[in-house]
Amino acid sequence: QKEVEQNSGPLSVPEGAIASLNCTYSDRVSQSFFWYRQYSGKSPELIMSIYSNGDKEDGRFTAQLNKASQYVSLLIRDSQPSDSATYLCAFYSALGRLYFGRGTQLTVWP
Amino acid sequence: EAGVVQSPRYKIIEKKQPVAFWCNPISGHNTLYWYRQNLGQGPELLIRYENEEAVDDSQLPKDRFSAERLKGVDSTLKIQPAELGDSAVYLCASSPWMSGEQNTGELFFGEGSRLTVL
């Protein structure tokens, strides 16, 4: 079993819609979860971090964490074409290693 | 403030040839990472340094890969000999935190070095 599983995508939504990205992880001990965004040909950049159960909102982005289900998600409201990118879910293992999922490619069409 | 600098950006070599990648982290960042990213996949950790010590190298294929960070600042990743399956983007990242420290988890990535092995 891979450490991080993401809904494979690709995901395509119209401008203004809500994009929902999901991720499950295998390490029950992990306390820190992250969403990175990677534009085509560019390097990943951190957009959200979440450490406790529930929702965390930052502008149009909401991260949701459910540790019991080992599930983390990212919602993007009012999606914009500039949100088109690959979104990588990541978490720290007990060994301090940051694991990344394979990513979900999102396309927002005007 | 300068970001993480990597070179070369692109490298094309024939199989069995050696190749080396260089990384200069953000000033003051004690922790340096080398990740490999295959097409359509997420980054996979190869090695993590805290200062000059390799604290996590269990995923580095040591038969052909080597890395060093002699003075605890810049780092070099070498592959010798390269194989077709080594074609990937090699990402260097740095962070100011070390093991056991409270941190935001943010890694600062360089632009990557894209390797093509023919």
PDB file of N, CA, C and O in Angstrom, chain B residues 72-118:
ATOM      1  N   GLY B  72      27.859  21.610   4.787  1.00  0.00           N
ATOM      2  CA  GLY B  72      26.541  21.886   5.335  1.00  0.00           C
ATOM      3  C   GLY B  72      25.797  22.985   4.624  1.00  0.00           C
ATOM      4  O   GLY B  72      24.828  23.520   5.164  1.00  0.00           O
ATOM      5  N   VAL B  73      26.242  23.328   3.409  1.00  0.00           N
ATOM      6  CA  VAL B  73      25.531  24.369   2.664  1.00  0.00           C
ATOM      7  C   VAL B  73      25.044  23.764   1.344  1.00  0.00           C
ATOM      8  O   VAL B  73      23.988  23.145   1.312  1.00  0.00           O
ATOM      9  N   ASP B  74      25.835  23.930   0.270  1.00  0.00           N
ATOM     10  CA  ASP B  74      25.377  23.379  -1.001  1.00  0.00           C
ATOM     11  C   ASP B  74      25.629  21.874  -1.059  1.00  0.00           C
ATOM     12  O   ASP B  74      26.373  21.319  -0.252  1.00  0.00           O
ATOM     13  N   SER B  75      24.979  21.254  -2.031  1.00  0.00           N
ATOM     14  CA  SER B  75      24.999  19.798  -2.118  1.00  0.00           C
ATOM     15  C   SER B  75      25.109  19.358  -3.566  1.00  0.00           C
ATOM     16  O   SER B  75      24.686  20.072  -4.480  1.00  0.00           O
ATOM     17  N   THR B  76      25.657  18.172  -3.757  1.00  0.00           N
ATOM     18  CA  THR B  76      25.750  17.565  -5.076  1.00  0.00           C
ATOM     19  C   THR B  76      25.159  16.163  -5.038  1.00  0.00           C
ATOM     20  O   THR B  76      25.407  15.409  -4.097  1.00  0.00           O
ATOM     21  N   LEU B  77      24.381  15.855  -6.046  1.00  0.00           N
ATOM     22  CA  LEU B  77      23.817  14.513  -6.233  1.00  0.00           C
ATOM     23  C   LEU B  77      24.411  13.937  -7.512  1.00  0.00           C
ATOM     24  O   LEU B  77      24.379  14.594  -8.553  1.00  0.00           O
ATOM     25  N   LYS B  78      24.966  12.755  -7.409  1.00  0.00           N
ATOM     26  CA  LYS B  78      25.633  12.141  -8.566  1.00  0.00           C
ATOM     27  C   LYS B  78      24.990  10.793  -8.896  1.00  0.00           C
ATOM     28  O   LYS B  78      24.580  10.052  -7.990  1.00  0.00           O
ATOM     29  N   ILE B  79      24.946  10.506 -10.187  1.00  0.00           N
ATOM     30  CA  ILE B  79      24.483   9.208 -10.655  1.00  0.00           C
ATOM     31  C   ILE B  79      25.577   8.647 -11.560  1.00  0.00           C
ATOM     32  O   ILE B  79      26.017   9.311 -12.492  1.00  0.00           O
ATOM     33  N   GLN B  80      26.025   7.438 -11.248  1.00  0.00           N
ATOM     34  CA  GLN B  80      27.061   6.825 -12.070  1.00  0.00           C
ATOM     35  C   GLN B  80      27.017   5.311 -11.933  1.00  0.00           C
ATOM     36  O   GLN B  80      27.232   4.801 -10.820  1.00  0.00           O
ATOM     37  N   PRO B  81      26.711   4.580 -12.989  1.00  0.00           N
ATOM     38  CA  PRO B  81      26.322   5.057 -14.314  1.00  0.00           C
ATOM     39  C   PRO B  81      24.822   5.271 -14.392  1.00  0.00           C
ATOM     40  O   PRO B  81      24.054   4.638 -13.677  1.00  0.00           O
ATOM     41  N   ALA B  82      24.403   6.172 -15.253  1.00  0.00           N
ATOM     42  CA  ALA B  82      22.969   6.431 -15.406  1.00  0.00           C
ATOM     43  C   ALA B  82      22.296   5.319 -16.199  1.00  0.00           C
ATOM     44  O   ALA B  82      22.900   4.714 -17.098  1.00  0.00           O
ATOM     45  N   GLU B  83      21.050   5.045 -15.856  1.00  0.00           N
ATOM     46  CA  GLU B  83      20.222   4.076 -16.566  1.00  0.00           C
ATOM     47  C   GLU B  83      19.011   4.780 -17.154  1.00  0.00           C
ATOM     48  O   GLU B  83      18.664   5.892 -16.740  1.00  0.00           O
ATOM     49  N   LEU B  84      18.372   4.118 -18.103  1.00  0.00           N
ATOM     50  CA  LEU B  84      17.205   4.713 -18.769  1.00  0.00           C
ATOM     51  C   LEU B  84      16.141   5.129 -17.751  1.00  0.00           C
ATOM     52  O   LEU B  84      15.520   6.180 -17.866  1.00  0.00           O
ATOM     53  N   GLY B  85      15.964   4.295 -16.725  1.00  0.00           N
ATOM     54  CA  GLY B  85      14.938   4.561 -15.722  1.00  0.00           C
ATOM     55  C   GLY B  85      15.240   5.729 -14.807  1.00  0.00           C
ATOM     56  O   GLY B  85      14.399   6.108 -13.989  1.00  0.00           O
ATOM     57  N   ASP B  86      16.423   6.307 -14.942  1.00  0.00           N
ATOM     58  CA  ASP B  86      16.759   7.461 -14.109  1.00  0.00           C
ATOM     59  C   ASP B  86      16.225   8.765 -14.685  1.00  0.00           C
ATOM     60  O   ASP B  86      16.330   9.817 -14.037  1.00  0.00           O
ATOM     61  N   SER B  87      15.659   8.705 -15.875  1.00  0.00           N
ATOM     62  CA  SER B  87      15.075   9.908 -16.474  1.00  0.00           C
ATOM     63  C   SER B  87      13.957  10.415 -15.574  1.00  0.00           C
ATOM     64  O   SER B  87      12.992   9.695 -15.283  1.00  0.00           O
ATOM     65  N   ALA B  88      14.102  11.645 -15.111  1.00  0.00           N
ATOM     66  CA  ALA B  88      13.163  12.219 -14.143  1.00  0.00           C
ATOM     67  C   ALA B  88      13.579  13.661 -13.893  1.00  0.00           C
ATOM     68  O   ALA B  88      14.588  14.139 -14.430  1.00  0.00           O
ATOM     69  N   VAL B  89      12.795  14.341 -13.060  1.00  0.00           N
ATOM     70  CA  VAL B  89      13.203  15.659 -12.565  1.00  0.00           C
ATOM     71  C   VAL B  89      13.748  15.475 -11.159  1.00  0.00           C
ATOM     72  O   VAL B  89      13.093  14.848 -10.305  1.00  0.00           O
ATOM     73  N   TYR B  90      14.924  16.002 -10.923  1.00  0.00           N
ATOM     74  CA  TYR B  90      15.558  15.907  -9.603  1.00  0.00           C
ATOM     75  C   TYR B  90      15.381  17.259  -8.919  1.00  0.00           C
ATOM     76  O   TYR B  90      15.886  18.281  -9.376  1.00  0.00           O
ATOM     77  N   LEU B  91      14.620  17.218  -7.840  1.00  0.00           N
ATOM     78  CA  LEU B  91      14.259  18.433  -7.115  1.00  0.00           C
ATOM     79  C   LEU B  91      15.071  18.550  -5.834  1.00  0.00           C
ATOM     80  O   LEU B  91      15.169  17.590  -5.067  1.00  0.00           O
ATOM     81  N   CYS B  92      15.612  19.711  -5.620  1.00  0.00           N
ATOM     82  CA  CYS B  92      16.263  20.012  -4.352  1.00  0.00           C
ATOM     83  C   CYS B  92      15.345  20.940  -3.567  1.00  0.00           C
ATOM     84  O   CYS B  92      14.678  21.809  -4.145  1.00  0.00           O
ATOM     85  N   ALA B  93      15.276  20.732  -2.288  1.00  0.00           N
ATOM     86  CA  ALA B  93      14.460  21.580  -1.432  1.00  0.00           C
ATOM     87  C   ALA B  93      15.208  21.855  -0.139  1.00  0.00           C
ATOM     88  O   ALA B  93      16.113  21.100   0.241  1.00  0.00           O
ATOM     89  N   SER B  94      14.831  22.925   0.524  1.00  0.00           N
ATOM     90  CA  SER B  94      15.443  23.212   1.819  1.00  0.00           C
ATOM     91  C   SER B  94      14.387  23.716   2.788  1.00  0.00           C
ATOM     92  O   SER B  94      13.300  24.150   2.384  1.00  0.00           O
ATOM     93  N   SER B  95      14.701  23.616   4.059  1.00  0.00           N
ATOM     94  CA  SER B  95      13.831  24.155   5.093  1.00  0.00           C
ATOM     95  C   SER B  95      14.691  24.576   6.277  1.00  0.00           C
ATOM     96  O   SER B  95      15.788  24.056   6.463  1.00  0.00           O
ATOM     97  N   PRO B  96      14.172  25.496   7.085  1.00  0.00           N
ATOM     98  CA  PRO B  96      14.967  25.957   8.231  1.00  0.00           C
ATOM     99  C   PRO B  96      14.836  25.077   9.464  1.00  0.00           C
ATOM    100  O   PRO B  96      15.501  25.314  10.463  1.00  0.00           O
ATOM    101  N   TRP B  97      13.998  24.035   9.396  1.00  0.00           N
ATOM    102  CA  TRP B  97      13.735  23.224  10.568  1.00  0.00           C
ATOM    103  C   TRP B  97      14.517  21.916  10.533  1.00  0.00           C
ATOM    104  O   TRP B  97      14.858  21.407   9.483  1.00  0.00           O
ATOM    105  N   MET B  98      14.737  21.384  11.718  1.00  0.00           N
ATOM    106  CA  MET B  98      15.416  20.098  11.853  1.00  0.00           C
ATOM    107  C   MET B  98      14.522  19.147  12.621  1.00  0.00           C
ATOM    108  O   MET B  98      13.473  19.538  13.128  1.00  0.00           O
ATOM    109  N   SER B  99      14.919  17.900  12.679  1.00  0.00           N
ATOM    110  CA  SER B  99      14.114  16.872  13.331  1.00  0.00           C
ATOM    111  C   SER B  99      13.742  17.286  14.745  1.00  0.00           C
ATOM    112  O   SER B  99      14.575  17.786  15.495  1.00  0.00           O
ATOM    113  N   GLY B 100      12.485  17.047  15.069  1.00  0.00           N
ATOM    114  CA  GLY B 100      12.021  17.310  16.425  1.00  0.00           C
ATOM    115  C   GLY B 100      11.604  18.746  16.670  1.00  0.00           C
ATOM    116  O   GLY B 100      11.026  19.044  17.710  1.00  0.00           O
ATOM    117  N   GLU B 101      11.882  19.638  15.728  1.00  0.00           N
ATOM    118  CA  GLU B 101      11.501  21.033  15.923  1.00  0.00           C
ATOM    119  C   GLU B 101      10.085  21.250  15.412  1.00  0.00           C
ATOM    120  O   GLU B 101       9.673  20.661  14.414  1.00  0.00           O
ATOM    121  N   GLN B 102       9.363  22.118  16.099  1.00  0.00           N
ATOM    122  CA  GLN B 102       8.050  22.511  15.616  1.00  0.00           C
ATOM    123  C   GLN B 102       8.223  23.272  14.312  1.00  0.00           C
ATOM    124  O   GLN B 102       9.071  24.158  14.208  1.00  0.00           O
ATOM    125  N   ASN B 103       7.468  22.900  13.317  1.00  0.00           N
ATOM    126  CA  ASN B 103       7.639  23.587  12.047  1.00  0.00           C
ATOM    127  C   ASN B 103       6.341  23.589  11.257  1.00  0.00           C
ATOM    128  O   ASN B 103       5.404  22.860  11.578  1.00  0.00           O
ATOM    129  N   THR B 104       6.307  24.412  10.240  1.00  0.00           N
ATOM    130  CA  THR B 104       5.109  24.508   9.405  1.00  0.00           C
ATOM    131  C   THR B 104       5.068  23.420   8.358  1.00  0.00           C
ATOM    132  O   THR B 104       4.064  23.258   7.685  1.00  0.00           O
ATOM    133  N   GLY B 105       6.167  22.698   8.201  1.00  0.00           N
ATOM    134  CA  GLY B 105       6.208  21.647   7.203  1.00  0.00           C
ATOM    135  C   GLY B 105       6.496  22.129   5.807  1.00  0.00           C
ATOM    136  O   GLY B 105       6.464  21.350   4.865  1.00  0.00           O
ATOM    137  N   GLU B 106       6.771  23.423   5.660  1.00  0.00           N
ATOM    138  CA  GLU B 106       6.973  23.936   4.318  1.00  0.00           C
ATOM    139  C   GLU B 106       8.381  23.659   3.838  1.00  0.00           C
ATOM    140  O   GLU B 106       9.361  23.975   4.515  1.00  0.00           O
ATOM    141  N   LEU B 107       8.453  23.057   2.683  1.00  0.00           N
ATOM    142  CA  LEU B 107       9.708  22.873   1.983  1.00  0.00           C
ATOM    143  C   LEU B 107       9.760  23.875   0.848  1.00  0.00           C
ATOM    144  O   LEU B 107       8.768  24.120   0.171  1.00  0.00           O
ATOM    145  N   PHE B 108      10.940  24.443   0.628  1.00  0.00           N
ATOM    146  CA  PHE B 108      11.126  25.409  -0.442  1.00  0.00           C
ATOM    147  C   PHE B 108      11.911  24.706  -1.551  1.00  0.00           C
ATOM    148  O   PHE B 108      13.056  24.321  -1.355  1.00  0.00           O
ATOM    149  N   PHE B 109      11.271  24.560  -2.677  1.00  0.00           N
ATOM    150  CA  PHE B 109      11.848  23.790  -3.768  1.00  0.00           C
ATOM    151  C   PHE B 109      12.573  24.677  -4.772  1.00  0.00           C
ATOM    152  O   PHE B 109      12.160  25.819  -5.033  1.00  0.00           O
ATOM    153  N   GLY B 110      13.620  24.112  -5.350  1.00  0.00           N
ATOM    154  CA  GLY B 110      14.249  24.723  -6.500  1.00  0.00           C
ATOM    155  C   GLY B 110      13.464  24.387  -7.763  1.00  0.00           C
ATOM    156  O   GLY B 110      12.453  23.677  -7.712  1.00  0.00           O
ATOM    157  N   GLU B 111      13.931  24.896  -8.889  1.00  0.00           N
ATOM    158  CA  GLU B 111      13.228  24.689 -10.149  1.00  0.00           C
ATOM    159  C   GLU B 111      13.402  23.279 -10.702  1.00  0.00           C
ATOM    160  O   GLU B 111      12.679  22.870 -11.595  1.00  0.00           O
ATOM    161  N   GLY B 112      14.358  22.550 -10.162  1.00  0.00           N
ATOM    162  CA  GLY B 112      14.554  21.166 -10.589  1.00  0.00           C
ATOM    163  C   GLY B 112      15.558  21.028 -11.720  1.00  0.00           C
ATOM    164  O   GLY B 112      15.841  21.980 -12.461  1.00  0.00           O
ATOM    165  N   SER B 113      16.099  19.830 -11.814  1.00  0.00           N
ATOM    166  CA  SER B 113      17.005  19.469 -12.912  1.00  0.00           C
ATOM    167  C   SER B 113      16.371  18.309 -13.660  1.00  0.00           C
ATOM    168  O   SER B 113      16.165  17.238 -13.079  1.00  0.00           O
ATOM    169  N   ARG B 114      16.043  18.552 -14.915  1.00  0.00           N
ATOM    170  CA  ARG B 114      15.383  17.504 -15.715  1.00  0.00           C
ATOM    171  C   ARG B 114      16.443  16.677 -16.414  1.00  0.00           C
ATOM    172  O   ARG B 114      17.207  17.194 -17.236  1.00  0.00           O
ATOM    173  N   LEU B 115      16.454  15.395 -16.096  1.00  0.00           N
ATOM    174  CA  LEU B 115      17.430  14.474 -16.689  1.00  0.00           C
ATOM    175  C   LEU B 115      16.748  13.578 -17.706  1.00  0.00           C
ATOM    176  O   LEU B 115      15.709  12.971 -17.415  1.00  0.00           O
ATOM    177  N   THR B 116      17.335  13.490 -18.876  1.00  0.00           N
ATOM    178  CA  THR B 116      16.897  12.548 -19.907  1.00  0.00           C
ATOM    179  C   THR B 116      18.064  11.625 -20.214  1.00  0.00           C
ATOM    180  O   THR B 116      19.150  12.086 -20.563  1.00  0.00           O
ATOM    181  N   VAL B 117      17.825  10.336 -20.051  1.00  0.00           N
ATOM    182  CA  VAL B 117      18.844   9.326 -20.340  1.00  0.00           C
ATOM    183  C   VAL B 117      18.437   8.587 -21.609  1.00  0.00           C
ATOM    184  O   VAL B 117      17.340   8.008 -21.666  1.00  0.00           O
ATOM    185  N   LEU B 118      19.293   8.644 -22.616  1.00  0.00           N
ATOM    186  CA  LEU B 118      18.990   8.012 -23.910  1.00  0.00           C
ATOM    187  C   LEU B 118      19.646   6.646 -24.033  1.00  0.00           C
ATOM    188  O   LEU B 118      20.707   6.409 -23.439  1.00  0.00           O
TER     189      LEU B 118
END
